[in-house]
Coordinates of C-alpha atoms in Angstrom, one line a residue:
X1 CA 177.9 25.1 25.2
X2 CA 174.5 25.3 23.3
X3 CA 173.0 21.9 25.4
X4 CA 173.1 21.3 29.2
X5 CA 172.4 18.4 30.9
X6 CA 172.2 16.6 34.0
X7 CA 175.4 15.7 35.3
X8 CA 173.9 13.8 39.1
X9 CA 176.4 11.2 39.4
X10 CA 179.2 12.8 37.1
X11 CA 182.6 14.2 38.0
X12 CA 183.6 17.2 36.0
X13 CA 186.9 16.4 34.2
X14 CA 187.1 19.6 31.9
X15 CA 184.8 22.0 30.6
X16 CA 183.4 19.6 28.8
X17 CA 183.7 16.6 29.7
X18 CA 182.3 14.3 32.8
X19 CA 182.6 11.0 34.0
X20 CA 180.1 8.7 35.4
X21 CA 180.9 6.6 38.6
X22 CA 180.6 3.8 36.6
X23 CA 183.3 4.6 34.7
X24 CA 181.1 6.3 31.6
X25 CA 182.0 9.2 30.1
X26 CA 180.1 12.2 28.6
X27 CA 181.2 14.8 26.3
X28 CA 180.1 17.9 25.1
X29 CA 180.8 19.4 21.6
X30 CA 180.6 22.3 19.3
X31 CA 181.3 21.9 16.0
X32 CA 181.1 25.4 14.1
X33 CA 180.8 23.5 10.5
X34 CA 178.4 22.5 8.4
X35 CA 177.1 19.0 10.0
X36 CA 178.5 16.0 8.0
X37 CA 175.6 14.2 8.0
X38 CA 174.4 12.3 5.3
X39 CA 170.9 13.8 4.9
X40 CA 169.0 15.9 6.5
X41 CA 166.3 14.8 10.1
X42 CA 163.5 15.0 7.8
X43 CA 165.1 12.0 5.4
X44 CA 164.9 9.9 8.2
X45 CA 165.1 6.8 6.2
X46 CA 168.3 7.9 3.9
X47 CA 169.7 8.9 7.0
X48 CA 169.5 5.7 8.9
X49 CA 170.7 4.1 5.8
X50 CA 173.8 6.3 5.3
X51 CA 174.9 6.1 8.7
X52 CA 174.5 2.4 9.0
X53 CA 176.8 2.0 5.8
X54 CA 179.3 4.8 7.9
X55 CA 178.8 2.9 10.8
X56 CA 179.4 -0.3 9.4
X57 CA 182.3 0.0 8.0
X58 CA 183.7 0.0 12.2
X59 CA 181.0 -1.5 13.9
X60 CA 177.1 -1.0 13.6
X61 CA 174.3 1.4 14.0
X62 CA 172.6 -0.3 16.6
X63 CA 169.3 2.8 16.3
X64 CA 168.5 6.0 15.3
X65 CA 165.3 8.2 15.8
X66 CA 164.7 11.9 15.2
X67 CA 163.9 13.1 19.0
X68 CA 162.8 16.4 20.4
X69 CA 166.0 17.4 22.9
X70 CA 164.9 20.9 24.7
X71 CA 162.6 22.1 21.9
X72 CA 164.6 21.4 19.3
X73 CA 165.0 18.6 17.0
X74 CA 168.3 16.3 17.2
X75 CA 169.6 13.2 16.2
X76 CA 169.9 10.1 18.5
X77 CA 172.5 7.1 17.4
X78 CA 173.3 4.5 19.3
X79 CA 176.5 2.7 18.1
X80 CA 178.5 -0.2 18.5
X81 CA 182.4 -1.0 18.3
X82 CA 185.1 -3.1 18.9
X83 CA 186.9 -2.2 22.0
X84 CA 190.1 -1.1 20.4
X85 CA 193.0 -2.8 21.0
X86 CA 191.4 -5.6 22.9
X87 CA 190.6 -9.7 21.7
X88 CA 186.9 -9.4 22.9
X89 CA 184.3 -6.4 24.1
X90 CA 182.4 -3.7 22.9
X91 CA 182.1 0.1 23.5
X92 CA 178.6 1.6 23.2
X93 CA 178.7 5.1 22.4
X94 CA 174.8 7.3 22.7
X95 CA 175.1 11.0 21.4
X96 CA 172.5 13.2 20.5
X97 CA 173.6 15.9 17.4
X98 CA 171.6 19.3 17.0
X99 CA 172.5 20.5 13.6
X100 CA 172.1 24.0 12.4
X101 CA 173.1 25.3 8.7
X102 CA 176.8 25.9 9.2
X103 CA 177.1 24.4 13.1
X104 CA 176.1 21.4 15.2
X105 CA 176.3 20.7 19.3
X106 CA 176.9 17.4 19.8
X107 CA 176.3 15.2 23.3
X108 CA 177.7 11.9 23.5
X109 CA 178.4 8.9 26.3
X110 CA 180.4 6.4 25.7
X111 CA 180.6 3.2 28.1
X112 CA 182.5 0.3 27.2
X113 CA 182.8 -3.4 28.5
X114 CA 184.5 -4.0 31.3
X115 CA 185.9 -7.7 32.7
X116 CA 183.8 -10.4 31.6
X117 CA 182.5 -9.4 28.2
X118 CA 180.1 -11.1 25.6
X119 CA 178.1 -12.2 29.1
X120 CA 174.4 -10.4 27.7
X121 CA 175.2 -11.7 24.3
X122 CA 175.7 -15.9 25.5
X123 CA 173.1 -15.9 27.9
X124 CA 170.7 -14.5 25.0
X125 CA 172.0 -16.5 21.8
X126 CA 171.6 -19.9 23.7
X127 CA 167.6 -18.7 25.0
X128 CA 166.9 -17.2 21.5
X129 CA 168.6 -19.6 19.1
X130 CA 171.8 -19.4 17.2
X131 CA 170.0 -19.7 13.8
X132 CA 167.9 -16.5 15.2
X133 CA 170.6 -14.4 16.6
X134 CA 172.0 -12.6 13.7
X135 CA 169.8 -10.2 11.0
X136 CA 169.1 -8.2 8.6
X137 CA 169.8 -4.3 9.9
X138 CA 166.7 -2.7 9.4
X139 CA 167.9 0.3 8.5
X140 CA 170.1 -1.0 5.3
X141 CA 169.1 -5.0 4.5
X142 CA 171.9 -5.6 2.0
X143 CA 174.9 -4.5 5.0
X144 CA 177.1 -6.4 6.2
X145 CA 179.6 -4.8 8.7
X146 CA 181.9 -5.3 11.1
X147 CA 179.7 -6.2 13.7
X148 CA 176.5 -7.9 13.2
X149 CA 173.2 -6.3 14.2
X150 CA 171.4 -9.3 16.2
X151 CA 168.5 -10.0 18.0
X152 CA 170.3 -9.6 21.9
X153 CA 170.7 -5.8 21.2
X154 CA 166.8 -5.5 21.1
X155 CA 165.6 -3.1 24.1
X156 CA 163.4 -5.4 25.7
X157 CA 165.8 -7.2 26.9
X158 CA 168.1 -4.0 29.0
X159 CA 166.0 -4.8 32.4
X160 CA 167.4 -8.1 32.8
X161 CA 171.4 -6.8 32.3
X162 CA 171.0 -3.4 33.7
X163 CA 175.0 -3.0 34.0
X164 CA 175.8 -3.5 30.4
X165 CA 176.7 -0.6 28.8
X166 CA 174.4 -0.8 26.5
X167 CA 171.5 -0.5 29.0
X168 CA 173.4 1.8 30.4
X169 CA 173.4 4.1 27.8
X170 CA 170.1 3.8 26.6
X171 CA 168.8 4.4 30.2
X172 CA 171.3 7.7 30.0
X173 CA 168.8 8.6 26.2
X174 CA 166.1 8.4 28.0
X175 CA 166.8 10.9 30.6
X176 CA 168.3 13.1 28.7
X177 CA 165.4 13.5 26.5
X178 CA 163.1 14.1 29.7
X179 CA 166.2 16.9 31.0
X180 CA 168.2 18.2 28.7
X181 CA 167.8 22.0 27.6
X182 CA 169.1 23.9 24.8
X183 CA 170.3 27.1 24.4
X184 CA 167.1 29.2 23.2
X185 CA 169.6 31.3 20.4
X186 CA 171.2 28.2 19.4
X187 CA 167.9 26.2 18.9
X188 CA 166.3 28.8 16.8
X189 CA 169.5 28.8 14.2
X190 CA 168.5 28.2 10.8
X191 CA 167.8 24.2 10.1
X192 CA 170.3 22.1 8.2
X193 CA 169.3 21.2 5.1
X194 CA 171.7 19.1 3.0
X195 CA 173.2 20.6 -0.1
X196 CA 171.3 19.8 -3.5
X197 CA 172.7 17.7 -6.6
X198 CA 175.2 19.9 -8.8
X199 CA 174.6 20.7 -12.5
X200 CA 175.5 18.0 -14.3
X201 CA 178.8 17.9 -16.0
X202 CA 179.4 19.4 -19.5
X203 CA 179.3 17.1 -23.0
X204 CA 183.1 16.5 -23.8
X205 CA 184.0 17.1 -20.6
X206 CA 187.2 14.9 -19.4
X207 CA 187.2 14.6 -15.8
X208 CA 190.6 12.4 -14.1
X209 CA 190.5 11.1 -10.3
X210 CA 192.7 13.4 -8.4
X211 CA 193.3 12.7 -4.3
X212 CA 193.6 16.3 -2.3
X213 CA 196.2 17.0 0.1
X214 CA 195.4 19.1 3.5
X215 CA 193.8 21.8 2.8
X216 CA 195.4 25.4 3.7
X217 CA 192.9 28.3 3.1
X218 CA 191.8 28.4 0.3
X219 CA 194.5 26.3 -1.4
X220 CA 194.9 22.8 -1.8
X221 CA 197.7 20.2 -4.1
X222 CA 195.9 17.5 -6.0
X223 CA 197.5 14.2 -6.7
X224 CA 196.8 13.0 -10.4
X225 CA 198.5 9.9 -11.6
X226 CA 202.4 10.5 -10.5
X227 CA 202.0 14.1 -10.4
X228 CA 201.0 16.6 -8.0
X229 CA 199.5 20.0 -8.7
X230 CA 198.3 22.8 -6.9
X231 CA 195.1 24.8 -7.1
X232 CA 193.1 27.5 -5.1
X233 CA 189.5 27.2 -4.7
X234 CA 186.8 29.5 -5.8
X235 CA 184.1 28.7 -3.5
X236 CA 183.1 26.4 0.0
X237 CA 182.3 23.7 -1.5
X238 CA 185.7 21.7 -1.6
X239 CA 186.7 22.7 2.3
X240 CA 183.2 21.9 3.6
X241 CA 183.4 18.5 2.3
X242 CA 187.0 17.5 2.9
X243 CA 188.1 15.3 5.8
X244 CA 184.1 14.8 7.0
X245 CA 183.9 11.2 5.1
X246 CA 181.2 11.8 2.9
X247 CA 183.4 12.3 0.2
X248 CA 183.7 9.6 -2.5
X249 CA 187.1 7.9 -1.5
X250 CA 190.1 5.9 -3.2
X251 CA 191.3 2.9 -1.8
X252 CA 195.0 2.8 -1.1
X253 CA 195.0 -0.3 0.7
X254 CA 193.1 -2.8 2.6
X255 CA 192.4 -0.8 5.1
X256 CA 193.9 2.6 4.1
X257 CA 191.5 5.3 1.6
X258 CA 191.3 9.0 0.4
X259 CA 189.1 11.3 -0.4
X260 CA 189.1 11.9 -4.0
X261 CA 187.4 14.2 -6.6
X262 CA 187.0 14.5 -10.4
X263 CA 188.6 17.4 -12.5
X264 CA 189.1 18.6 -15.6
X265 CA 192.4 19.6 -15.1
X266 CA 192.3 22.1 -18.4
X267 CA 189.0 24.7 -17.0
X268 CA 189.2 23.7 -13.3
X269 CA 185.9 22.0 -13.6
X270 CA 185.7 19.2 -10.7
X271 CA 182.9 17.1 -9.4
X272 CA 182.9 16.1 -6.2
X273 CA 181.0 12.4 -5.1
X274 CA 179.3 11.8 -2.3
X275 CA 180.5 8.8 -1.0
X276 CA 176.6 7.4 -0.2
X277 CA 173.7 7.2 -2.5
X278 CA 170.8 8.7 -3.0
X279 CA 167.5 6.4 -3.8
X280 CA 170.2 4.1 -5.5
X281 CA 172.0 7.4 -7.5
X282 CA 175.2 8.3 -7.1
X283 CA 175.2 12.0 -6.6
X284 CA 177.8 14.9 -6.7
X285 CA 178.6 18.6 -5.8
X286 CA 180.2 21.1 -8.4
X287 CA 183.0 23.6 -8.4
X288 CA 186.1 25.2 -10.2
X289 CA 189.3 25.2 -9.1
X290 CA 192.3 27.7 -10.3
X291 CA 195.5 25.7 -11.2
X292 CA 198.6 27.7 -9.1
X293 CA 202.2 26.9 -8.6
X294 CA 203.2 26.3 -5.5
X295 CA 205.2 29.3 -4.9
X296 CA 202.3 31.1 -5.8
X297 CA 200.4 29.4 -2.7
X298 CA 203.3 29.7 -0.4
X299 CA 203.6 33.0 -1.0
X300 CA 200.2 33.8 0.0
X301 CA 200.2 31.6 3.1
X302 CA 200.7 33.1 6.7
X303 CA 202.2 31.4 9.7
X304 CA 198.6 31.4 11.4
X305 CA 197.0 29.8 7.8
X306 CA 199.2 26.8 8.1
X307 CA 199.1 26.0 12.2
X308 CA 195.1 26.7 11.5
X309 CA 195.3 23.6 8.4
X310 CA 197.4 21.6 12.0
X311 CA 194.0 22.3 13.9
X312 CA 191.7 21.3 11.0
X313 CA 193.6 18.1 10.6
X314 CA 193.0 17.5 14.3
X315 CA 189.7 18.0 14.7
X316 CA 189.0 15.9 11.5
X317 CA 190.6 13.5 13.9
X318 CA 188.1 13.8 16.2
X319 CA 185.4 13.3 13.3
X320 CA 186.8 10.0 12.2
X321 CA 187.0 9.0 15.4
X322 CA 183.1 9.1 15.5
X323 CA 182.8 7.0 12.4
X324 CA 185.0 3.9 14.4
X325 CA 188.7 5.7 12.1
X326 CA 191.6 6.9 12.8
X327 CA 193.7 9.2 10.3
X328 CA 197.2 9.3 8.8
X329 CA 198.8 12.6 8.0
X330 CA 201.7 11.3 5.4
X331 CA 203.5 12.7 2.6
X332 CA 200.8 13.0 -0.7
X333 CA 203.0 10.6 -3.2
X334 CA 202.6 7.4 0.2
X335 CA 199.8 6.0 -2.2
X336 CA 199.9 2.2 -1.2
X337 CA 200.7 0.4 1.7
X338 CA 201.6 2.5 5.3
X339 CA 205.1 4.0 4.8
X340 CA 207.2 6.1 6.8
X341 CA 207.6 9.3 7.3
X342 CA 204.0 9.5 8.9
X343 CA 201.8 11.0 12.0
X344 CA 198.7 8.3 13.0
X345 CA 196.0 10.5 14.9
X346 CA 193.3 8.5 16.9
X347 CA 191.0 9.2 19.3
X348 CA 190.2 6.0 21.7
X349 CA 189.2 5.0 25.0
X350 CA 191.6 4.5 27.3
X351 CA 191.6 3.2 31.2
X352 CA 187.4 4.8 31.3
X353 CA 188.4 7.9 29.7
X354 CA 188.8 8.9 26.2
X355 CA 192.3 10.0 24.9
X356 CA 193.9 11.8 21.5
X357 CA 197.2 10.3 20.4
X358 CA 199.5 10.9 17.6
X359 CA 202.0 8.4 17.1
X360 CA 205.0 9.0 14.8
X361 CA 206.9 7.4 12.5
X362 CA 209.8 7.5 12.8
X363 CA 210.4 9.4 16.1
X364 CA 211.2 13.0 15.2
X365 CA 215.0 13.5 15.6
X366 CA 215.1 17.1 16.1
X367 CA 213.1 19.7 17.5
X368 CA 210.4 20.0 20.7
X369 CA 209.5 16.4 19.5
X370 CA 212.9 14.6 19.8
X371 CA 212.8 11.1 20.3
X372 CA 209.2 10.9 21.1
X373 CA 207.6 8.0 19.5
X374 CA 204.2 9.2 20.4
X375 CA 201.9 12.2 22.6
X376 CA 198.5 11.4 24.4
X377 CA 196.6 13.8 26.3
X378 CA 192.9 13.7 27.8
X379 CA 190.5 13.8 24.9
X380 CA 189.2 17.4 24.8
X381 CA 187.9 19.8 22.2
X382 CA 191.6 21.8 22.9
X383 CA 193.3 18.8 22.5
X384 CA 191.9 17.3 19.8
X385 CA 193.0 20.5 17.9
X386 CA 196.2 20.6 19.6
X387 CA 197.0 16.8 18.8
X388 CA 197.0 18.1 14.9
X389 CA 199.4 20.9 16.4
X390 CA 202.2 18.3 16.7
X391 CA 201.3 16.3 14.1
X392 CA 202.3 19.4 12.0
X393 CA 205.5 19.6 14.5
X394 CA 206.5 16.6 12.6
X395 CA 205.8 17.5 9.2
X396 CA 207.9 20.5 9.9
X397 CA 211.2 18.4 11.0
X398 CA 210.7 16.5 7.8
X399 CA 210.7 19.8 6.1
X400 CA 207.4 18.9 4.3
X401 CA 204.9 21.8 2.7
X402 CA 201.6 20.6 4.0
X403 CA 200.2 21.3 0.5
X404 CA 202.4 17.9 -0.1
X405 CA 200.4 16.6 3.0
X406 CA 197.6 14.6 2.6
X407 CA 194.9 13.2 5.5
X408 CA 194.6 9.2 4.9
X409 CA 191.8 7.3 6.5
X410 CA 192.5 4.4 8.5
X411 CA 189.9 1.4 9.6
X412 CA 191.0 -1.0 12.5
X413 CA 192.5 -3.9 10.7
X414 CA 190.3 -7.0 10.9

């Protein structure tokens, strides 16, 4: 792993993962990608205000700074979310993310409330006043997520509740910062610097909305209107944008959305939004698809091509997991409301550990699968992969191509 880091007080779980007496839990990631971050650490202010729009959408970007970890530059976020599955309490999660052209190393703790929760926030709202306690993020006024940004989250006041895990993990920031090293090759990588606007699109053009499936090599299906078609890409751009939620997206439902591109379904001309924008523009990447059948793409699809579109689909998992979602790999034409056949993939904590699920619906009848209404396993960068592995165990029982599969993201209802 390109970072190391003190681990005093940890006990090793995997290769990359430790936990913290306290119950915390740190993880170490490498993402051999091109970083999905909304612009690049010497934006810092689009930055900030992209990921507190990501961020919000879950929980909320409680900071962010531009730091020097080992000699090299990295982003520090410190977020806040719900503590799935629970009435009351928040996780904090810290990470720092190195990100190089086409890679990033990502270190992250997460520490969640445990027992009494909301105790930092009470004793603060009644001393600050109620009228005071909630406002504006700084890093994007006009937000208004899931969770407020408020005045009790303010640094100066950690001493005074050294146990809650959001002291906790900024104490955690600081040391790393002082400790942490960085693997000299890795740190001197080229820099990432975010891709640039595309060409604008051509007069007479007409572009339709079109929602991709999972993407297998170079292939991919497209859902326009009713239909679904199936194309092969001609350069990166498409697969190093898919499933990263940057994306423009389609709603589906209240709580359900797609990624989604614009094509011109006669040259293979599509434009693909960025979900965020730019100094108030909304900006876009460029590239051509060729229109195939699909037993043109079967045909040149391996065994290994699909189980490595399983992985993908698993690690975007992972991703969205990050950004406070969880994913749904479902048939392309389930455009509306949850239906079955599908596979929900999460990553959550889970009794002080962090865990990769994927539930199914309906229980796989046949196969290494039967009966199983769901799989967990310890969340690691093996399993986060493999957890895509079944997911695509299920697809195959409901003799599905995954070119008819398509990656749905999923918020936490309410």
């Amino acid at each position: 792993m390109p970072i190391s880091f003190d681990t005093t007080g940890f006990r090793q779980l995997d290769q990359n993962t430790w936990q913290h007496a306290n119950g915390d839990q740190a993880v170490l990631t490498y993402f051999g990608l091109v970083p999905d971050l909304p612009a690049g650490l010497d934006d810092l202010p689009k930055l900030r205000h992209d990921l507190a729009v990501i961020h919000g959408e879950a929980g909320c970007l409680v900071e962010a700074h531009v730091v020097q970890l080992g000699g090299a530059p990295a982003l520090l976020r410190i977020v806040k979310l719900p503590l799935p599955n629970q009435p009351n309490g928040q996780v904090f999660t810290c990470s720092f993310t190195i990100p190089k052209e086409r890679s990033s190393a990502v270190l992250q703790l997460v520490a969640a409330e445990r027992g009494m929760t909301g105790a930092r926030e009470a004793v603060l709202a009644a001393e600050l006043g109620f009228e005071n306690w909630v406002r504006q993020h700084p890093y994007a006024p006009e937000l208004q997520g899931v969770l407020p940004f408020h005045a009790g989250d303010d640094p100066r006041h950690d001493p005074r509740f050294p146990d809650h895990p959001l002291s906790r993990v900024r104490a955690w920031a600081h040391h790393v910062v002082r400790t942490a090293q960085v693997d000299p090759g890795f740190a001197s990588l080229p820099p990432f610097r975010p891709q640039p606007p595309p060409s604008p699109v051509e007069p007479g053009q007409r572009l339709v909305t079109a929602l991709p499936s999972l993407p297998v090599r170079d292939f991919v299906g497209l859902r326009i209107g009713e239909q679904t078609t199936y194309w092969r890409t001609t350069d990166a751009t498409l697969g190093e944008m898919l499933g990263r939620g940057l994306m423009g997206r389609s709603p589906l439902a209240d709580t359900r959305f797609r990624d989604m591109l614009m094509i011109d379904v006669e040259t293979g001309d599509a434009m693909i939004p960025d979900r965020f924008t730019t100094n108030g523009q909304m900006t876009a990447h460029s590239t051509r698809l060729q229109q195939v059948t699909l037993a043109e793409a079967n045909a040149a699809l391996s065994d290994d091509d699909v189980m490595d579109a399983f992985k993908w689909a698993g690690r975007k998992c992972g991703e969205a997991a990050e950004r406070g979602e969880f994913l749904s790999l479902e048939p392309i034409e389930n455009d509306g409301e949850q239906a079955d056949p599908h596979v929900l993939l999460a990553v959550q904590p889970h009794e002080g550990q962090q865990v990769v699920i994927a539930q199914f619906s309906p229980p796989p009848a046949g196969g290494p699968l039967a009966g199983s209404a769901s799989r967990s396993a310890p969340a690691t960068p093996e399993s986060v992969e493999g957890i895509g592995v079944i997911a695509g165990l299920a697809v195959n029982e409901w003799r599905s191509h995954p070119l008819n599969m398509a990656i749905t993201y999923r918020r936490p209802a309410g």
